[in-house]
mmCIF file of C-alpha atoms in Angstrom:
data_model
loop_
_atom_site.group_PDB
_atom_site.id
_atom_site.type_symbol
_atom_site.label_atom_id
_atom_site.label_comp_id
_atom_site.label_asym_id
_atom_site.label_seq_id
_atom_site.Cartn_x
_atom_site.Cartn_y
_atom_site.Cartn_z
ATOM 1 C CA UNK A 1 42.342 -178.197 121.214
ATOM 2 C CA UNK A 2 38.826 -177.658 122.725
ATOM 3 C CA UNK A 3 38.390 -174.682 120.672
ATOM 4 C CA UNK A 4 39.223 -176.413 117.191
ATOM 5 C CA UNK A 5 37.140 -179.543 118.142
ATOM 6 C CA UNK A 6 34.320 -176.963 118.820
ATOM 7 C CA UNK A 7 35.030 -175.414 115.752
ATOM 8 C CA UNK A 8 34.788 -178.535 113.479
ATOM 9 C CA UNK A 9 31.271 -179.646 115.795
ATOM 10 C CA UNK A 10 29.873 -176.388 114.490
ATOM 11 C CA UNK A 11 30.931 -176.325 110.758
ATOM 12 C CA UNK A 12 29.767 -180.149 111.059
ATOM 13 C CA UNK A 13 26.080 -179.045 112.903
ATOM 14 C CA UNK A 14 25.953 -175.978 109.801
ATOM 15 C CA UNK A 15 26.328 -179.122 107.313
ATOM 16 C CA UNK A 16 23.345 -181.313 109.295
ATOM 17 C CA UNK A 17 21.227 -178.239 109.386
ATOM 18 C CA UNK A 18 21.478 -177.661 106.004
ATOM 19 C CA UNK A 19 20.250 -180.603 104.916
ATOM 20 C CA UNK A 20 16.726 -180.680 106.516
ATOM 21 C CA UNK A 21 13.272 -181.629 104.915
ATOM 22 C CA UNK A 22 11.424 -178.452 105.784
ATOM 23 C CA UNK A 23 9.406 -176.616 102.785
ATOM 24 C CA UNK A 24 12.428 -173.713 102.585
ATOM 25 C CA UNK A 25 14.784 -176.937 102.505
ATOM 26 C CA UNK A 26 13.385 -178.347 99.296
ATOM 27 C CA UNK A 27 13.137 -175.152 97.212
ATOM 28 C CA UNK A 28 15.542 -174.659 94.309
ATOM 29 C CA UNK A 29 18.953 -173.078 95.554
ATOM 30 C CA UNK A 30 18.555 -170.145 92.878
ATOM 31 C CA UNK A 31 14.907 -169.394 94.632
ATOM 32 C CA UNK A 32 16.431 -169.072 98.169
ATOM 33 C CA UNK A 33 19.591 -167.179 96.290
ATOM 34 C CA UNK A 34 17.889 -164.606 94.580
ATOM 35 C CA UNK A 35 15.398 -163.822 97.631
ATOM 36 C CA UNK A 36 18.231 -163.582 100.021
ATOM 37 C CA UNK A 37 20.475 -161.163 97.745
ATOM 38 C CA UNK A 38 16.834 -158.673 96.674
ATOM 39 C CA UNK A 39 16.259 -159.142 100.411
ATOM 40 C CA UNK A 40 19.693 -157.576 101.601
ATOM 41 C CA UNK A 41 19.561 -155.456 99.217
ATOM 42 C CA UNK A 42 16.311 -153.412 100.398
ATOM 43 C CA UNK A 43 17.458 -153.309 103.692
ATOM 44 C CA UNK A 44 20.644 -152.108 102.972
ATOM 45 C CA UNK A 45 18.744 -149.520 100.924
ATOM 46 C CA UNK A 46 16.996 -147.730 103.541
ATOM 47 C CA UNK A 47 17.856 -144.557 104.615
ATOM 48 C CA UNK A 48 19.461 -144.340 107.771
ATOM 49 C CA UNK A 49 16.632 -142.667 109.933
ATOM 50 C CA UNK A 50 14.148 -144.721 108.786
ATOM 51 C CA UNK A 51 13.937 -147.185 111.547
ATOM 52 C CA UNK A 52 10.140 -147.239 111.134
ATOM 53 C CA UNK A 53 10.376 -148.474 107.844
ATOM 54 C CA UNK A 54 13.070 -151.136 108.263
ATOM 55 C CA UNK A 55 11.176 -152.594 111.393
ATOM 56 C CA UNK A 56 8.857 -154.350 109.089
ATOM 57 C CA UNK A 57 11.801 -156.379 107.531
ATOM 58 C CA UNK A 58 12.510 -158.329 110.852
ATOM 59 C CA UNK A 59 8.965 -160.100 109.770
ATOM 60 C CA UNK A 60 11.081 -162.255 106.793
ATOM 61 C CA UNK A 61 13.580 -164.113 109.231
ATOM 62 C CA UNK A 62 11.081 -164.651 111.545
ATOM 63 C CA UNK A 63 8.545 -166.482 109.112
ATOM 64 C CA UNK A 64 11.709 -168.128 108.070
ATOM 65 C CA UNK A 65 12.653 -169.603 111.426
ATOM 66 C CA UNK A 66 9.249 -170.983 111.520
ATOM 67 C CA UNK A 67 8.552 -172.713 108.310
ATOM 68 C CA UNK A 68 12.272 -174.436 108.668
ATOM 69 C CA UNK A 69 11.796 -175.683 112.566
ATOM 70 C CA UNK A 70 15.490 -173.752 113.089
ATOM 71 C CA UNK A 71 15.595 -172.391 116.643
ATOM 72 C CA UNK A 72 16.412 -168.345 116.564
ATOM 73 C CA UNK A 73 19.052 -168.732 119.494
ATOM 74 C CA UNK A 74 21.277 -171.306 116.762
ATOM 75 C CA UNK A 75 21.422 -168.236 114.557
ATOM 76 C CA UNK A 76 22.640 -165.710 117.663
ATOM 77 C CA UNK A 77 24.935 -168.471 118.946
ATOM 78 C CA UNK A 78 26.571 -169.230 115.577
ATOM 79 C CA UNK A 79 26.771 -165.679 114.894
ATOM 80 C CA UNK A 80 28.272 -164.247 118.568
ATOM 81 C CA UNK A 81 31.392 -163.397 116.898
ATOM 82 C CA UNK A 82 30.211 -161.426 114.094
ATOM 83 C CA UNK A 83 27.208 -159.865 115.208
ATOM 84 C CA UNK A 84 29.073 -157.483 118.000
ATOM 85 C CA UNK A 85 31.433 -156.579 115.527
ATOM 86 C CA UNK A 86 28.549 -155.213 113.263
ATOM 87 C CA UNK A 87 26.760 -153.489 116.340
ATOM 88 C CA UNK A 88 29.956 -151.854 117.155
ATOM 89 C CA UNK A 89 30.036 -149.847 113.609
ATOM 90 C CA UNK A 90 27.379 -147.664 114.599
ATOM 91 C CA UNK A 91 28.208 -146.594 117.962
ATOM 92 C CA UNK A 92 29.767 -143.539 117.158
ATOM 93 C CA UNK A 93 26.945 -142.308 115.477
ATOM 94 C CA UNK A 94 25.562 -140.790 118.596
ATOM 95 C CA UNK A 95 28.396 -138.444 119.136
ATOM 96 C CA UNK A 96 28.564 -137.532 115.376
ATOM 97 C CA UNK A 97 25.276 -136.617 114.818
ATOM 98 C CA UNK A 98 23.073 -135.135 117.769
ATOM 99 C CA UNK A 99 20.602 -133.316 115.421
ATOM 100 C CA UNK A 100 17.580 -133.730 117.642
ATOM 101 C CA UNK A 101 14.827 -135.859 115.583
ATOM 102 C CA UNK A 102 12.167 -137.399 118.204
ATOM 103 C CA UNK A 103 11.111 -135.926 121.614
ATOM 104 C CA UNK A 104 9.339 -138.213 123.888
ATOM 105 C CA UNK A 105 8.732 -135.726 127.409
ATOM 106 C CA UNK A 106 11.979 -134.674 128.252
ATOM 107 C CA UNK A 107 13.903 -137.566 126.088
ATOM 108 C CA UNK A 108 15.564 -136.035 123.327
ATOM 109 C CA UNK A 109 16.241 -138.855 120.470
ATOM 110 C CA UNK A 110 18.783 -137.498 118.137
ATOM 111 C CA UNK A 111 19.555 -138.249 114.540
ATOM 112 C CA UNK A 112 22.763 -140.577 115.826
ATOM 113 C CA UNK A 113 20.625 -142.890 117.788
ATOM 114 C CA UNK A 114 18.125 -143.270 115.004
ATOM 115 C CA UNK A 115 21.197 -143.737 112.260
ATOM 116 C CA UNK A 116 23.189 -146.159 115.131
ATOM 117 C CA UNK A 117 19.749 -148.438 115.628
ATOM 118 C CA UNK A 118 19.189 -148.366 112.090
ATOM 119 C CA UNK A 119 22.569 -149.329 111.117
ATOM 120 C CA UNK A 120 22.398 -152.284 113.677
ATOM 121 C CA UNK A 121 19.426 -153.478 112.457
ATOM 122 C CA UNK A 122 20.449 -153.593 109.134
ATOM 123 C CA UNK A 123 23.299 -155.708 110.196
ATOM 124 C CA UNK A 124 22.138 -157.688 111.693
ATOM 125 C CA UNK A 125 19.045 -158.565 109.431
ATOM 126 C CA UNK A 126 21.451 -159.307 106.422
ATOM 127 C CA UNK A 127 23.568 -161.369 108.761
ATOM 128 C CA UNK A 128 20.394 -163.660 109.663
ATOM 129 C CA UNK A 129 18.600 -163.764 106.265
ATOM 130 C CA UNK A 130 22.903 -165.534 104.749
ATOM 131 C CA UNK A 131 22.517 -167.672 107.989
ATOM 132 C CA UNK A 132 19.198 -168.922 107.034
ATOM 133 C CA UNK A 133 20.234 -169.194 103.223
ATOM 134 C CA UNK A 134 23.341 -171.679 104.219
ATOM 135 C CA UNK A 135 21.552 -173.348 107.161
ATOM 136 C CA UNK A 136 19.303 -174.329 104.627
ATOM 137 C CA UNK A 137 21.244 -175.146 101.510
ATOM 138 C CA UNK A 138 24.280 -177.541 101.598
ATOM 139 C CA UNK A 139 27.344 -176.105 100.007
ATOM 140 C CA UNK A 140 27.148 -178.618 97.049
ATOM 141 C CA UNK A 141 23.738 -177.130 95.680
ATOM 142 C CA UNK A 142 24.250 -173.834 96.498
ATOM 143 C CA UNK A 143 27.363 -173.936 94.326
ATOM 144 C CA UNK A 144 25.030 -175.959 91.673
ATOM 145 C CA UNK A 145 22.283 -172.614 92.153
ATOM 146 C CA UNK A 146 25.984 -170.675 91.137
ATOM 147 C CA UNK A 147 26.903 -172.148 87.818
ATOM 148 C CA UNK A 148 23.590 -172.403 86.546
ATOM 149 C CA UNK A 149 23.356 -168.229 87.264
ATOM 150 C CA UNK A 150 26.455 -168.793 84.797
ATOM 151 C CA UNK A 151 29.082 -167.902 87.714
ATOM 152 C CA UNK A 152 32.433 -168.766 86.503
ATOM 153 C CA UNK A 153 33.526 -172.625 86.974
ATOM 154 C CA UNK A 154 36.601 -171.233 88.307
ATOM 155 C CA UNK A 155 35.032 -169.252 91.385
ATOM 156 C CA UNK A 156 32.588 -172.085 92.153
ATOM 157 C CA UNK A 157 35.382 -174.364 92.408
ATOM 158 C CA UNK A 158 37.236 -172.435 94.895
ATOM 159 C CA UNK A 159 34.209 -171.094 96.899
ATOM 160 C CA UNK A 160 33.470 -175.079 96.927
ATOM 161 C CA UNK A 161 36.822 -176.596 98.081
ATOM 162 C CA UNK A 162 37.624 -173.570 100.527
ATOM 163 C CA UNK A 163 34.671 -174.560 102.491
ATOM 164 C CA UNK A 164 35.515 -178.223 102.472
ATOM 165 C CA UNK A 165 39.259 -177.555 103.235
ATOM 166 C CA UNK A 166 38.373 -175.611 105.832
ATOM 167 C CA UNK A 167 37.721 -179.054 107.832
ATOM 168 C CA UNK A 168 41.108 -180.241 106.467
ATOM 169 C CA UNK A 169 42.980 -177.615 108.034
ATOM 170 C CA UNK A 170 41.029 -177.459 111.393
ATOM 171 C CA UNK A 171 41.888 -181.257 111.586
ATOM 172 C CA UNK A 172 45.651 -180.894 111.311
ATOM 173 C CA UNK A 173 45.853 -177.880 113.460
ATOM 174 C CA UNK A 174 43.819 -180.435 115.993
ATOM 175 C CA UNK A 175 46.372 -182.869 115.514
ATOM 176 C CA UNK A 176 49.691 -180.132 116.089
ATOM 177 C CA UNK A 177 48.036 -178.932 118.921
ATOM 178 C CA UNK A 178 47.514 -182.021 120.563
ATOM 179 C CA UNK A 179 51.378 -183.317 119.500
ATOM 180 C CA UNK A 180 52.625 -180.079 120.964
ATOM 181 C CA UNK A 181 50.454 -180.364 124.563
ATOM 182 C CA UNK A 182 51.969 -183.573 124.956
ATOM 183 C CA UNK A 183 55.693 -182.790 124.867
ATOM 184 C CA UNK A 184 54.809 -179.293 126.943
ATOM 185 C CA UNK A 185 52.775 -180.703 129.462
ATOM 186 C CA UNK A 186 51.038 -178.204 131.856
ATOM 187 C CA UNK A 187 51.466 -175.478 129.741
ATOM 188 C CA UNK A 188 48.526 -173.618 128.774
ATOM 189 C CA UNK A 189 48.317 -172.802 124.646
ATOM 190 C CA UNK A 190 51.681 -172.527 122.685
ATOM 191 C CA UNK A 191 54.424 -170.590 123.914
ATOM 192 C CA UNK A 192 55.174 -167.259 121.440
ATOM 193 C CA UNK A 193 58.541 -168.693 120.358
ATOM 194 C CA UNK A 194 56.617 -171.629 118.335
ATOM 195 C CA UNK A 195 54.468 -169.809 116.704
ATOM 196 C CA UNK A 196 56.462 -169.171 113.460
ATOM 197 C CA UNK A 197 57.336 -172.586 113.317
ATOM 198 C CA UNK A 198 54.040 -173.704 114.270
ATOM 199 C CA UNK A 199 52.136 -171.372 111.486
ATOM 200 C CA UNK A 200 55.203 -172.888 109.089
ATOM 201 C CA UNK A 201 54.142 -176.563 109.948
ATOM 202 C CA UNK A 202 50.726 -176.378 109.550
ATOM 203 C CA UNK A 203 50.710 -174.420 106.173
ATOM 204 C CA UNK A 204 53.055 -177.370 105.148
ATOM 205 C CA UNK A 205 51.074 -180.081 105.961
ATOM 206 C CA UNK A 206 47.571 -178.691 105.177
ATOM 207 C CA UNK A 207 49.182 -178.191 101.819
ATOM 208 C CA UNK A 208 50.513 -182.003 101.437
ATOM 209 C CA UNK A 209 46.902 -182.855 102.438
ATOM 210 C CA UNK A 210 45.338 -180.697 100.137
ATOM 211 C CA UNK A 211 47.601 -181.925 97.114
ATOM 212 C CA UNK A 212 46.729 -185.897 98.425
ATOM 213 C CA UNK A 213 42.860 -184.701 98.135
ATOM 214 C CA UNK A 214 43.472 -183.263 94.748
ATOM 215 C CA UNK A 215 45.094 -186.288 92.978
ATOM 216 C CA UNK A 216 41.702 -188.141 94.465
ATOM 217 C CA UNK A 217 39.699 -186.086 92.920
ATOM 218 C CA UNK A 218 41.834 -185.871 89.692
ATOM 219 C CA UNK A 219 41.492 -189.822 89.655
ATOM 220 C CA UNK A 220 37.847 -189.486 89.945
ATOM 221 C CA UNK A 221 37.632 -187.828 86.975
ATOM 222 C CA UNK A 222 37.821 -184.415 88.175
ATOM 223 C CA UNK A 223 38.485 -181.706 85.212
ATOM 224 C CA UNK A 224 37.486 -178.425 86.769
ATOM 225 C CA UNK A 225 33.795 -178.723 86.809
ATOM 226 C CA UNK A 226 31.713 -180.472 89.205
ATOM 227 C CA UNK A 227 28.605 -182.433 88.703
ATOM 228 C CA UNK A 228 25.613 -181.585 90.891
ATOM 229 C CA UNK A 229 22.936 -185.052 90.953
ATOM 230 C CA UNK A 230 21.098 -183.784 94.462
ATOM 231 C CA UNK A 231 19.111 -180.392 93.386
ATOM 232 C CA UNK A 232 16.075 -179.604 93.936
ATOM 233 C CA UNK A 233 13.476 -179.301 90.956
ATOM 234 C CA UNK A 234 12.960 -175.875 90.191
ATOM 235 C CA UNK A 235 8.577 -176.139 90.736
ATOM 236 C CA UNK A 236 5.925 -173.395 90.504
ATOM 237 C CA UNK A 237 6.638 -173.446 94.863
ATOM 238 C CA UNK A 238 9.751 -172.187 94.178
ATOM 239 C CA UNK A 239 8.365 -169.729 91.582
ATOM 240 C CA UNK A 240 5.933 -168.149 93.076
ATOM 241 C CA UNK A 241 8.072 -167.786 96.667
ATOM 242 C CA UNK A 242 10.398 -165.898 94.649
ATOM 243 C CA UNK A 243 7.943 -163.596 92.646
ATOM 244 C CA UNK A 244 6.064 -163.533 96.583
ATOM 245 C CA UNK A 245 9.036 -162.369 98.626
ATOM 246 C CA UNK A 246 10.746 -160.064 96.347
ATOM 247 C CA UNK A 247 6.974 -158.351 95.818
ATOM 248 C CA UNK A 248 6.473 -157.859 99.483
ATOM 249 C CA UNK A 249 10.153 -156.610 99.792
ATOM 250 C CA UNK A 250 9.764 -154.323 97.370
ATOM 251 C CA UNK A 251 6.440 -152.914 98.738
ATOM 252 C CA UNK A 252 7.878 -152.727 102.206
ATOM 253 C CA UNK A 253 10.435 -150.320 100.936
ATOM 254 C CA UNK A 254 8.087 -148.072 98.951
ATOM 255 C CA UNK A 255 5.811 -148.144 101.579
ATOM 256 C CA UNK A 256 6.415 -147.026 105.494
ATOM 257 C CA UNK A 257 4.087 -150.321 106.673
ATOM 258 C CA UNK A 258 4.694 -148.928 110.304
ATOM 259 C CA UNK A 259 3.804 -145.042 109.630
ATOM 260 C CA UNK A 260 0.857 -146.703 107.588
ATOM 261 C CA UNK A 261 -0.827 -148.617 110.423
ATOM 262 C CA UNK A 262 0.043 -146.417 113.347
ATOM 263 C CA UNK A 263 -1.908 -143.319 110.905
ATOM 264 C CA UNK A 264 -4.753 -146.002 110.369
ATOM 265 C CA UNK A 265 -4.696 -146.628 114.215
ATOM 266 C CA UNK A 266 -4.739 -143.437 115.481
ATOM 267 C CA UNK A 267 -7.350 -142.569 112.488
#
């Protein structure tokens, strides 16, 4: 039960980050959309022993954290599941490739460590530049940056309602677990022989609640397509963080800015 009330705390903290009054906050939801997709993009498109290069990209989230007053530990912490599981993918790179590449004294640094850093890095870069996009855009106007792209109604409907029945299932599941600690008291979790019927019960009723939610909306007036009132004007701030952004991303990726100073340095 603790962990589902913790669950719904954080999906509810996501929601009250998201809508914030910093400058990043107030830019159009395609503006933050399309820098965060050319963004992953170039840093998925280095090459794998290019750590030098890729280095440069950390300088993005970090300017982001900044302008929207978001602490960088909120992004770790919300992301502690995740992130190890993208750190892990690398880590047999090390045994797989041992072509030595740097030597530092007597340190050999082989090709695996390079590729296993770099892979990280990458990982985790893309996974803080989509934190930053929904910690600060709420769901409804990010979906609203989706249809006007032209994304299908369809898709933006169910990207829409699978985040907000999310909380709808989390809530019954809180209310089964409770009902079952009271009539096994003492007993830590639920025992392996309920969890069929358990799964069963809660697919049931997060379905009735679901349907309940739907003829609401359908009353409302709902026909497939919803109607966005809260974005953000689309101003020459917006424009020109865009044009910005993607410019310097681009740039970064033609151009090793690390190898660059370090030769100017040593020059």
């Amino acid at each position: 039960m603790d962990k589902l009330s913790g669950a719904q705390s954080e999906l509810r903290e996501m929601d009250v980050l998201a809508t914030g009054t910093s400058v990043v906050h107030r830019l159009h939801p395609l503006c933050k959309l399309l820098v965060t997709i050319t963004y992953i993009f170039i840093v998925v498109s280095f090459h794998k022993y290019d750590l030098s290069g890729l280095v440069v990209m950390v300088l993005y989230p970090i300017l982001l954290f900044q302008a929207t007053g978001i602490p960088v530990h909120v992004c770790f912490y919300k992301l502690r599941v995740v992130l190890p599981l993208v750190c892990a993918v690398g880590l047999v790179n090390p045994f797989l490739d041992q072509t030595p590449m740097v030597q530092i004294g007597n340190l050999v640094i082989t090709g695996g460590i390079i590729s296993m850093l770099t892979l990280m890095l990458k990982g985790c870069l893309a996974l803080m530049a989509s934190f930053l996009l929904v910690a600060t855009t709420t769901i409804d106007v990010l979906c609203a940056g989706l249809r006007q792209l032209h994304v299908p109604k369809l898709l933006v409907a169910l990207l829409l309602l699978t985040y907000r029945y999310i909380g709808v299932m989390m809530e019954e599941a809180s209310v089964m677990v409770q009902a079952y600690s009271l009539r096994a008291p003492g007993q830590k979790g639920i025992h392996i022989s309920a969890w069929g019927s358990f799964l069963g019960q809660l697919l049931l009723r997060s379905m009735d609640r679901a349907q309940e939610l739907y003829n609401s909306m359908e009353l409302r007036g709902f026909r497939g397509e919803f109607y966005y009132s809260d974005i953000p004007d689309c101003r020459a701030g917006g424009v020109l963080f865009t044009l910005i952004s993607c410019s310097v991303f681009v740039c970064a990726r033609v151009v090793n800015v690390a190898q660059l100073i370090g030769t100017l340095l040593v020059g």
